[in-house]
Amino acid sequence: MKIILLGPPGAGKGTQAKLISQKYSIPHISTGDIFRKNISEQTPLGIKAKSYMDKGQLVPDELTIDIVNDRLANDDCKKGFLLDGFPRTVKQAEALDKFLDSKDSKIDNALLIEVPREFILERMTGRRVCKDCGASYHIKFNPPKIEGKCDLCCGKIIQRKDDTEETVKERLDVYSKQTAPLIQYYKNKDSLCVIDGTSEINEVFQKVCNILGSDK
Ligand code: ADP
Ligand code: AMP
């Protein structure tokens, strides 16, 4: 099962990714999480990525494509994987297809979680994340069971630096210009499935499962 999650920032990709990865036993690969880990470890990649992420811009394709190709070459991706936040440009999508072609493989489903712009600001400014595992919470819609502690790994819950109103607006513009063209890209390949992401988290997950089926 090889899946891509598409949708604007704040659509609920990371939230659904955790649930899908658990149910279908496939690794959840989030480029945002990979960059954030590199930032906290102050690696050369992290230092470069931070300057773009803080402004709400995309990290350049040259840096992003290589880290995904390396990650997909790991043994745990042989059975399948779930990409969250990648691809974000047509160039990244083409590079992914090239990588998979070379392994005689392809994407099974590109799931687009659709959420109108008016929902997004509240979702993103209220988002809190686990510093250790990246799990996503919301102060109103999905608070952790114990305040300040991740339900999954007990890590500390923090607010992302790029979840301010100003940066969210920039990220939405970047999404419209650079990432939204991927909707047509995957439509052309007949792999696009559109999911209404405005309902409650478990209802959205149910719609995802209806598309993916019960197979592992
Ligand atoms: P993305 O990974 O697409 O940027 P997240 O999964 O981090 O988005 O979700 C953004 C915010 O919205 C988080 O605070 C999350 O808890 C909340 N959220 C996710 N899905 C829903 C939903 N269906 N209804 C309400 N809030 C949601
Ligand atoms: P996310 O965690 O998916 O919301 O991503 C946070 C930030 O990481 C984005 O705003 C970008 O700056 C950067 N980023 C994540 N994935 C990509 C990608 N595929 N291409 C370029 N930049 C990315």
PDB file of C-alpha atoms and ligand atoms in Angstrom:
ATOM      1  CA  MET A   1       0.000   0.000   0.000  1.00  0.00           C
ATOM      2  CA  LYS A   2       1.701   3.196  -1.200  1.00  0.00           C
ATOM      3  CA  ILE A   3      -0.186   6.302  -0.263  1.00  0.00           C
ATOM      4  CA  ILE A   4       0.229  10.061  -0.521  1.00  0.00           C
ATOM      5  CA  LEU A   5      -1.699  12.527   1.613  1.00  0.00           C
ATOM      6  CA  LEU A   6      -2.465  15.816  -0.108  1.00  0.00           C
ATOM      7  CA  GLY A   7      -4.238  18.871   1.216  1.00  0.00           C
ATOM      8  CA  PRO A   8      -3.598  22.364   2.528  1.00  0.00           C
ATOM      9  CA  PRO A   9      -1.654  22.914   5.739  1.00  0.00           C
ATOM     10  CA  GLY A  10      -4.009  22.225   8.638  1.00  0.00           C
ATOM     11  CA  ALA A  11      -6.269  19.883   6.640  1.00  0.00           C
ATOM     12  CA  GLY A  12      -5.575  17.041   9.055  1.00  0.00           C
ATOM     13  CA  LYS A  13      -2.945  15.076   7.097  1.00  0.00           C
ATOM     14  CA  GLY A  14      -0.700  14.394  10.086  1.00  0.00           C
ATOM     15  CA  THR A  15      -3.679  13.455  12.282  1.00  0.00           C
ATOM     16  CA  GLN A  16      -5.006  10.980   9.715  1.00  0.00           C
ATOM     17  CA  ALA A  17      -1.497   9.724   8.939  1.00  0.00           C
ATOM     18  CA  LYS A  18      -1.001   8.513  12.528  1.00  0.00           C
ATOM     19  CA  LEU A  19      -4.307   6.604  12.383  1.00  0.00           C
ATOM     20  CA  ILE A  20      -3.651   5.127   8.913  1.00  0.00           C
ATOM     21  CA  SER A  21      -0.102   4.104   9.756  1.00  0.00           C
ATOM     22  CA  GLN A  22      -1.336   2.293  12.881  1.00  0.00           C
ATOM     23  CA  LYS A  23      -4.244   0.527  11.196  1.00  0.00           C
ATOM     24  CA  TYR A  24      -2.429  -0.543   8.036  1.00  0.00           C
ATOM     25  CA  SER A  25       1.037  -1.064   9.595  1.00  0.00           C
ATOM     26  CA  ILE A  26       2.891   1.123   7.126  1.00  0.00           C
ATOM     27  CA  PRO A  27       5.529   3.729   7.997  1.00  0.00           C
ATOM     28  CA  HIS A  28       4.373   7.333   8.239  1.00  0.00           C
ATOM     29  CA  ILE A  29       6.893   9.542   6.472  1.00  0.00           C
ATOM     30  CA  SER A  30       6.447  13.238   7.131  1.00  0.00           C
ATOM     31  CA  THR A  31       8.993  15.526   5.511  1.00  0.00           C
ATOM     32  CA  GLY A  32       8.000  18.247   7.996  1.00  0.00           C
ATOM     33  CA  ASP A  33       8.871  15.892  10.903  1.00  0.00           C
ATOM     34  CA  ILE A  34      12.186  14.958   9.251  1.00  0.00           C
ATOM     35  CA  PHE A  35      13.105  18.642   8.891  1.00  0.00           C
ATOM     36  CA  ARG A  36      12.034  19.445  12.470  1.00  0.00           C
ATOM     37  CA  LYS A  37      14.173  16.572  13.808  1.00  0.00           C
ATOM     38  CA  ASN A  38      17.147  17.934  11.848  1.00  0.00           C
ATOM     39  CA  ILE A  39      16.489  21.414  13.210  1.00  0.00           C
ATOM     40  CA  SER A  40      16.436  20.194  16.803  1.00  0.00           C
ATOM     41  CA  GLU A  41      19.683  18.274  16.198  1.00  0.00           C
ATOM     42  CA  GLN A  42      21.180  21.325  14.445  1.00  0.00           C
ATOM     43  CA  THR A  43      22.373  19.304  11.452  1.00  0.00           C
ATOM     44  CA  PRO A  44      23.494  21.148   8.267  1.00  0.00           C
ATOM     45  CA  LEU A  45      20.167  20.121   6.642  1.00  0.00           C
ATOM     46  CA  GLY A  46      18.240  21.446   9.647  1.00  0.00           C
ATOM     47  CA  ILE A  47      20.058  24.772   9.602  1.00  0.00           C
ATOM     48  CA  LYS A  48      19.267  25.245   5.886  1.00  0.00           C
ATOM     49  CA  ALA A  49      15.641  24.061   6.192  1.00  0.00           C
ATOM     50  CA  LYS A  50      14.885  26.294   9.193  1.00  0.00           C
ATOM     51  CA  SER A  51      15.350  29.523   7.270  1.00  0.00           C
ATOM     52  CA  TYR A  52      12.613  28.514   4.806  1.00  0.00           C
ATOM     53  CA  MET A  53      10.250  26.903   7.328  1.00  0.00           C
ATOM     54  CA  ASP A  54      10.243  29.890   9.678  1.00  0.00           C
ATOM     55  CA  LYS A  55       9.003  32.051   6.803  1.00  0.00           C
ATOM     56  CA  GLY A  56       6.367  29.528   5.708  1.00  0.00           C
ATOM     57  CA  GLN A  57       8.165  28.840   2.437  1.00  0.00           C
ATOM     58  CA  LEU A  58       9.037  25.479   0.917  1.00  0.00           C
ATOM     59  CA  VAL A  59      12.443  23.958   1.472  1.00  0.00           C
ATOM     60  CA  PRO A  60      14.108  23.727  -1.995  1.00  0.00           C
ATOM     61  CA  ASP A  61      13.376  20.597  -4.034  1.00  0.00           C
ATOM     62  CA  GLU A  62      17.066  19.639  -4.238  1.00  0.00           C
ATOM     63  CA  LEU A  63      17.215  19.200  -0.458  1.00  0.00           C
ATOM     64  CA  THR A  64      13.817  17.571  -0.092  1.00  0.00           C
ATOM     65  CA  ILE A  65      13.871  14.967  -2.870  1.00  0.00           C
ATOM     66  CA  ASP A  66      17.095  13.321  -1.707  1.00  0.00           C
ATOM     67  CA  ILE A  67      15.949  12.848   1.881  1.00  0.00           C
ATOM     68  CA  VAL A  68      12.728  11.187   0.717  1.00  0.00           C
ATOM     69  CA  ASN A  69      14.522   8.896  -1.735  1.00  0.00           C
ATOM     70  CA  ASP A  70      16.895   7.838   1.053  1.00  0.00           C
ATOM     71  CA  ARG A  71      14.018   7.180   3.433  1.00  0.00           C
ATOM     72  CA  LEU A  72      12.028   5.184   0.849  1.00  0.00           C
ATOM     73  CA  ALA A  73      15.048   2.974   0.211  1.00  0.00           C
ATOM     74  CA  ASN A  74      14.781   1.648   3.793  1.00  0.00           C
ATOM     75  CA  ASP A  75      13.582  -1.926   4.244  1.00  0.00           C
ATOM     76  CA  ASP A  76      10.506  -0.901   6.216  1.00  0.00           C
ATOM     77  CA  CYS A  77       9.097   0.791   3.081  1.00  0.00           C
ATOM     78  CA  LYS A  78       9.134  -2.392   0.981  1.00  0.00           C
ATOM     79  CA  LYS A  79       5.571  -3.330   1.998  1.00  0.00           C
ATOM     80  CA  GLY A  80       4.310   0.190   1.570  1.00  0.00           C
ATOM     81  CA  PHE A  81       4.427   3.683   3.032  1.00  0.00           C
ATOM     82  CA  LEU A  82       2.400   6.762   3.720  1.00  0.00           C
ATOM     83  CA  LEU A  83       3.825  10.093   2.596  1.00  0.00           C
ATOM     84  CA  ASP A  84       2.570  13.134   4.499  1.00  0.00           C
ATOM     85  CA  GLY A  85       3.618  16.537   3.175  1.00  0.00           C
ATOM     86  CA  PHE A  86       5.515  15.144   0.187  1.00  0.00           C
ATOM     87  CA  PRO A  87       5.321  15.767  -2.731  1.00  0.00           C
ATOM     88  CA  ARG A  88       4.575  19.478  -2.498  1.00  0.00           C
ATOM     89  CA  THR A  89       5.680  20.526  -5.992  1.00  0.00           C
ATOM     90  CA  VAL A  90       5.286  18.984  -9.438  1.00  0.00           C
ATOM     91  CA  LYS A  91       9.065  18.526  -9.539  1.00  0.00           C
ATOM     92  CA  GLN A  92       8.911  16.469  -6.325  1.00  0.00           C
ATOM     93  CA  ALA A  93       6.028  14.379  -7.707  1.00  0.00           C
ATOM     94  CA  GLU A  94       7.999  13.650 -10.875  1.00  0.00           C
ATOM     95  CA  ALA A  95      11.056  12.677  -8.837  1.00  0.00           C
ATOM     96  CA  LEU A  96       8.914  10.341  -6.727  1.00  0.00           C
ATOM     97  CA  ASP A  97       7.462   8.692  -9.839  1.00  0.00           C
ATOM     98  CA  LYS A  98      10.962   8.260 -11.240  1.00  0.00           C
ATOM     99  CA  PHE A  99      12.153   6.633  -8.007  1.00  0.00           C
ATOM    100  CA  LEU A 100       9.163   4.265  -7.886  1.00  0.00           C
ATOM    101  CA  ASP A 101       9.432   3.475 -11.627  1.00  0.00           C
ATOM    102  CA  SER A 102      12.983   2.321 -11.048  1.00  0.00           C
ATOM    103  CA  LYS A 103      11.565  -0.218  -8.551  1.00  0.00           C
ATOM    104  CA  ASP A 104       8.683  -1.221 -10.882  1.00  0.00           C
ATOM    105  CA  SER A 105       6.293   0.343  -8.451  1.00  0.00           C
ATOM    106  CA  LYS A 106       3.800   3.208  -8.272  1.00  0.00           C
ATOM    107  CA  ILE A 107       1.532   5.180  -5.938  1.00  0.00           C
ATOM    108  CA  ASP A 108      -1.772   3.405  -5.229  1.00  0.00           C
ATOM    109  CA  ASN A 109      -3.761   6.334  -3.838  1.00  0.00           C
ATOM    110  CA  ALA A 110      -3.288  10.072  -3.559  1.00  0.00           C
ATOM    111  CA  LEU A 111      -5.790  11.058  -0.854  1.00  0.00           C
ATOM    112  CA  LEU A 112      -6.733  14.717  -0.967  1.00  0.00           C
ATOM    113  CA  ILE A 113      -8.162  15.968   2.337  1.00  0.00           C
ATOM    114  CA  GLU A 114     -10.241  18.990   1.381  1.00  0.00           C
ATOM    115  CA  VAL A 115     -10.854  21.709   3.963  1.00  0.00           C
ATOM    116  CA  PRO A 116     -11.928  25.248   3.029  1.00  0.00           C
ATOM    117  CA  ARG A 117      -9.685  28.162   3.964  1.00  0.00           C
ATOM    118  CA  GLU A 118     -12.071  29.477   6.654  1.00  0.00           C
ATOM    119  CA  PHE A 119     -11.504  26.338   8.817  1.00  0.00           C
ATOM    120  CA  ILE A 120      -7.753  26.411   8.555  1.00  0.00           C
ATOM    121  CA  LEU A 121      -6.720  29.396  10.635  1.00  0.00           C
ATOM    122  CA  GLU A 122      -8.537  28.108  13.737  1.00  0.00           C
ATOM    123  CA  ARG A 123      -7.134  24.601  13.233  1.00  0.00           C
ATOM    124  CA  MET A 124      -3.572  25.797  12.860  1.00  0.00           C
ATOM    125  CA  THR A 125      -3.376  28.463  15.524  1.00  0.00           C
ATOM    126  CA  GLY A 126      -4.923  25.956  17.975  1.00  0.00           C
ATOM    127  CA  ARG A 127      -2.605  23.133  16.925  1.00  0.00           C
ATOM    128  CA  ARG A 128      -0.191  21.688  19.459  1.00  0.00           C
ATOM    129  CA  VAL A 129       2.297  18.941  18.638  1.00  0.00           C
ATOM    130  CA  CYS A 130       4.384  16.394  20.486  1.00  0.00           C
ATOM    131  CA  LYS A 131       8.010  17.483  20.520  1.00  0.00           C
ATOM    132  CA  ASP A 132       9.159  13.834  20.357  1.00  0.00           C
ATOM    133  CA  CYS A 133       6.828  11.947  17.972  1.00  0.00           C
ATOM    134  CA  GLY A 134       5.157  14.817  16.100  1.00  0.00           C
ATOM    135  CA  ALA A 135       1.582  13.741  16.992  1.00  0.00           C
ATOM    136  CA  SER A 136      -0.866  16.555  16.366  1.00  0.00           C
ATOM    137  CA  TYR A 137      -3.384  17.852  18.923  1.00  0.00           C
ATOM    138  CA  HIS A 138      -5.764  20.783  19.091  1.00  0.00           C
ATOM    139  CA  ILE A 139      -6.604  22.859  22.136  1.00  0.00           C
ATOM    140  CA  LYS A 140     -10.331  22.641  21.305  1.00  0.00           C
ATOM    141  CA  PHE A 141     -10.941  19.837  18.790  1.00  0.00           C
ATOM    142  CA  ASN A 142      -8.473  17.189  19.982  1.00  0.00           C
ATOM    143  CA  PRO A 143      -6.782  17.940  23.299  1.00  0.00           C
ATOM    144  CA  PRO A 144      -4.379  15.369  24.799  1.00  0.00           C
ATOM    145  CA  LYS A 145      -5.805  13.251  27.639  1.00  0.00           C
ATOM    146  CA  ILE A 146      -3.289  14.720  30.108  1.00  0.00           C
ATOM    147  CA  GLU A 147      -2.582  18.408  29.565  1.00  0.00           C
ATOM    148  CA  GLY A 148       0.859  19.047  28.066  1.00  0.00           C
ATOM    149  CA  LYS A 149       1.641  15.322  27.543  1.00  0.00           C
ATOM    150  CA  CYS A 150       1.421  13.241  24.370  1.00  0.00           C
ATOM    151  CA  ASP A 151      -1.127  10.379  24.528  1.00  0.00           C
ATOM    152  CA  LEU A 152       1.121   8.212  22.356  1.00  0.00           C
ATOM    153  CA  CYS A 153       4.608   8.664  23.843  1.00  0.00           C
ATOM    154  CA  CYS A 154       4.199  10.961  26.897  1.00  0.00           C
ATOM    155  CA  GLY A 155       6.420  13.554  25.125  1.00  0.00           C
ATOM    156  CA  LYS A 156       6.058  17.265  25.832  1.00  0.00           C
ATOM    157  CA  ILE A 157       3.361  19.114  23.867  1.00  0.00           C
ATOM    158  CA  ILE A 158       4.479  22.364  22.264  1.00  0.00           C
ATOM    159  CA  GLN A 159       3.269  24.935  19.719  1.00  0.00           C
ATOM    160  CA  ARG A 160       5.025  24.988  16.346  1.00  0.00           C
ATOM    161  CA  LYS A 161       6.911  28.159  15.554  1.00  0.00           C
ATOM    162  CA  ASP A 162       5.334  28.331  12.077  1.00  0.00           C
ATOM    163  CA  ASP A 163       1.745  28.130  13.370  1.00  0.00           C
ATOM    164  CA  THR A 164       1.317  31.883  13.808  1.00  0.00           C
ATOM    165  CA  GLU A 165      -1.442  33.674  11.892  1.00  0.00           C
ATOM    166  CA  GLU A 166       1.022  35.493   9.617  1.00  0.00           C
ATOM    167  CA  THR A 167       3.006  32.367   8.677  1.00  0.00           C
ATOM    168  CA  VAL A 168      -0.169  30.330   8.161  1.00  0.00           C
ATOM    169  CA  LYS A 169      -1.361  32.879   5.559  1.00  0.00           C
ATOM    170  CA  GLU A 170       1.960  32.619   3.718  1.00  0.00           C
ATOM    171  CA  ARG A 171       1.807  28.796   3.829  1.00  0.00           C
ATOM    172  CA  LEU A 172      -1.709  28.838   2.375  1.00  0.00           C
ATOM    173  CA  ASP A 173      -0.521  31.041  -0.497  1.00  0.00           C
ATOM    174  CA  VAL A 174       2.432  28.735  -1.086  1.00  0.00           C
ATOM    175  CA  TYR A 175       0.017  25.773  -1.106  1.00  0.00           C
ATOM    176  CA  SER A 176      -2.251  27.390  -3.722  1.00  0.00           C
ATOM    177  CA  LYS A 177       0.631  28.311  -6.015  1.00  0.00           C
ATOM    178  CA  GLN A 178       3.031  25.390  -5.670  1.00  0.00           C
ATOM    179  CA  THR A 179       1.173  22.365  -4.276  1.00  0.00           C
ATOM    180  CA  ALA A 180      -2.414  22.619  -5.550  1.00  0.00           C
ATOM    181  CA  PRO A 181      -1.286  21.792  -9.147  1.00  0.00           C
ATOM    182  CA  LEU A 182      -0.626  18.264  -7.835  1.00  0.00           C
ATOM    183  CA  ILE A 183      -4.371  17.694  -7.642  1.00  0.00           C
ATOM    184  CA  GLN A 184      -4.564  17.709 -11.439  1.00  0.00           C
ATOM    185  CA  TYR A 185      -1.289  15.741 -11.625  1.00  0.00           C
ATOM    186  CA  TYR A 186      -2.773  12.803  -9.664  1.00  0.00           C
ATOM    187  CA  LYS A 187      -6.183  13.157 -11.332  1.00  0.00           C
ATOM    188  CA  ASN A 188      -4.441  12.606 -14.662  1.00  0.00           C
ATOM    189  CA  LYS A 189      -2.920   9.420 -13.252  1.00  0.00           C
ATOM    190  CA  ASP A 190      -6.313   8.241 -11.987  1.00  0.00           C
ATOM    191  CA  SER A 191      -5.028   7.923  -8.441  1.00  0.00           C
ATOM    192  CA  LEU A 192      -6.766  10.903  -6.796  1.00  0.00           C
ATOM    193  CA  CYS A 193      -9.441  10.319  -4.111  1.00  0.00           C
ATOM    194  CA  VAL A 194     -11.071  13.379  -2.569  1.00  0.00           C
ATOM    195  CA  ILE A 195     -12.150  13.308   1.086  1.00  0.00           C
ATOM    196  CA  ASP A 196     -14.182  15.974   2.849  1.00  0.00           C
ATOM    197  CA  GLY A 197     -11.990  16.881   5.836  1.00  0.00           C
ATOM    198  CA  THR A 198     -14.457  19.180   7.591  1.00  0.00           C
ATOM    199  CA  SER A 199     -16.094  16.554   9.787  1.00  0.00           C
ATOM    200  CA  GLU A 200     -14.816  15.236  13.085  1.00  0.00           C
ATOM    201  CA  ILE A 201     -11.463  13.331  13.119  1.00  0.00           C
ATOM    202  CA  ASN A 202     -12.921   9.802  13.431  1.00  0.00           C
ATOM    203  CA  GLU A 203     -15.483  10.461  10.729  1.00  0.00           C
ATOM    204  CA  VAL A 204     -12.755  11.591   8.343  1.00  0.00           C
ATOM    205  CA  PHE A 205     -10.798   8.449   9.243  1.00  0.00           C
ATOM    206  CA  GLN A 206     -13.840   6.302   8.474  1.00  0.00           C
ATOM    207  CA  LYS A 207     -14.009   7.850   4.982  1.00  0.00           C
ATOM    208  CA  VAL A 208     -10.301   7.141   4.507  1.00  0.00           C
ATOM    209  CA  CYS A 209     -10.785   3.499   5.543  1.00  0.00           C
ATOM    210  CA  ASN A 210     -13.724   3.149   3.153  1.00  0.00           C
ATOM    211  CA  ILE A 211     -11.366   4.103   0.337  1.00  0.00           C
ATOM    212  CA  LEU A 212      -8.378   2.045   1.454  1.00  0.00           C
ATOM    213  CA  GLY A 213     -10.409  -1.003   2.406  1.00  0.00           C
ATOM    214  CA  SER A 214      -9.614  -3.532   5.079  1.00  0.00           C
ATOM    215  CA  ASP A 215      -6.408  -4.916   3.499  1.00  0.00           C
ATOM    216  CA  LYS A 216      -3.098  -4.494   5.234  1.00  0.00           C
TER     217      LYS A 216
HETATM  218  P1  ADP B   1      -1.721  18.939   8.611  1.00  0.00           P
HETATM  219  O1  ADP B   1      -0.801  17.790   8.920  1.00  0.00           O
HETATM  220  O2  ADP B   1      -2.553  18.712   7.388  1.00  0.00           O
HETATM  221  O3  ADP B   1      -1.024  20.266   8.597  1.00  0.00           O
HETATM  222  P2  ADP B   1      -2.841  18.368  11.262  1.00  0.00           P
HETATM  223  O4  ADP B   1      -3.177  16.910  11.184  1.00  0.00           O
HETATM  224  O5  ADP B   1      -1.660  18.737  12.075  1.00  0.00           O
HETATM  225  O6  ADP B   1      -2.781  19.021   9.800  1.00  0.00           O
HETATM  226  O7  ADP B   1      -4.160  19.105  11.805  1.00  0.00           O
HETATM  227  C1  ADP B   1      -4.148  20.534  11.998  1.00  0.00           C
HETATM  228  C2  ADP B   1      -4.902  20.840  13.290  1.00  0.00           C
HETATM  229  O8  ADP B   1      -6.293  20.544  13.122  1.00  0.00           O
HETATM  230  C3  ADP B   1      -4.438  20.037  14.508  1.00  0.00           C
HETATM  231  O9  ADP B   1      -4.527  20.868  15.631  1.00  0.00           O
HETATM  232  C4  ADP B   1      -5.437  18.876  14.580  1.00  0.00           C
HETATM  233  O10 ADP B   1      -5.605  18.393  15.905  1.00  0.00           O
HETATM  234  C5  ADP B   1      -6.712  19.534  14.066  1.00  0.00           C
HETATM  235  N1  ADP B   1      -7.565  18.627  13.290  1.00  0.00           N
HETATM  236  C6  ADP B   1      -7.186  17.652  12.434  1.00  0.00           C
HETATM  237  N2  ADP B   1      -8.256  17.048  11.890  1.00  0.00           N
HETATM  238  C7  ADP B   1      -9.341  17.680  12.399  1.00  0.00           C
HETATM  239  C8  ADP B   1     -10.763  17.528  12.218  1.00  0.00           C
HETATM  240  N3  ADP B   1     -11.251  16.617  11.390  1.00  0.00           N
HETATM  241  N4  ADP B   1     -11.572  18.366  12.913  1.00  0.00           N
HETATM  242  C9  ADP B   1     -11.077  19.310  13.741  1.00  0.00           C
HETATM  243  N5  ADP B   1      -9.757  19.495  13.952  1.00  0.00           N
HETATM  244  C10 ADP B   1      -8.908  18.689  13.293  1.00  0.00           C
HETATM  245  P1  AMP B   2       4.461  20.308   7.564  1.00  0.00           P
HETATM  246  O1  AMP B   2       4.974  19.687   8.816  1.00  0.00           O
HETATM  247  O2  AMP B   2       4.086  19.307   6.527  1.00  0.00           O
HETATM  248  O3  AMP B   2       3.366  21.330   7.827  1.00  0.00           O
HETATM  249  O4  AMP B   2       5.684  21.128   6.944  1.00  0.00           O
HETATM  250  C1  AMP B   2       6.271  22.205   7.646  1.00  0.00           C
HETATM  251  C2  AMP B   2       7.222  22.957   6.741  1.00  0.00           C
HETATM  252  O5  AMP B   2       8.298  22.075   6.328  1.00  0.00           O
HETATM  253  C3  AMP B   2       6.637  23.481   5.433  1.00  0.00           C
HETATM  254  O6  AMP B   2       5.975  24.733   5.596  1.00  0.00           O
HETATM  255  C4  AMP B   2       7.903  23.592   4.567  1.00  0.00           C
HETATM  256  O7  AMP B   2       8.662  24.728   4.921  1.00  0.00           O
HETATM  257  C5  AMP B   2       8.697  22.353   5.001  1.00  0.00           C
HETATM  258  N1  AMP B   2       8.369  21.186   4.154  1.00  0.00           N
HETATM  259  C6  AMP B   2       7.761  20.036   4.560  1.00  0.00           C
HETATM  260  N2  AMP B   2       7.624  19.195   3.534  1.00  0.00           N
HETATM  261  C7  AMP B   2       8.139  19.812   2.444  1.00  0.00           C
HETATM  262  C8  AMP B   2       8.263  19.475   1.076  1.00  0.00           C
HETATM  263  N3  AMP B   2       7.810  18.305   0.597  1.00  0.00           N
HETATM  264  N4  AMP B   2       8.851  20.360   0.242  1.00  0.00           N
HETATM  265  C9  AMP B   2       9.321  21.530   0.705  1.00  0.00           C
HETATM  266  N5  AMP B   2       9.210  21.937   1.968  1.00  0.00           N
HETATM  267  C10 AMP B   2       8.625  21.085   2.851  1.00  0.00           C
END
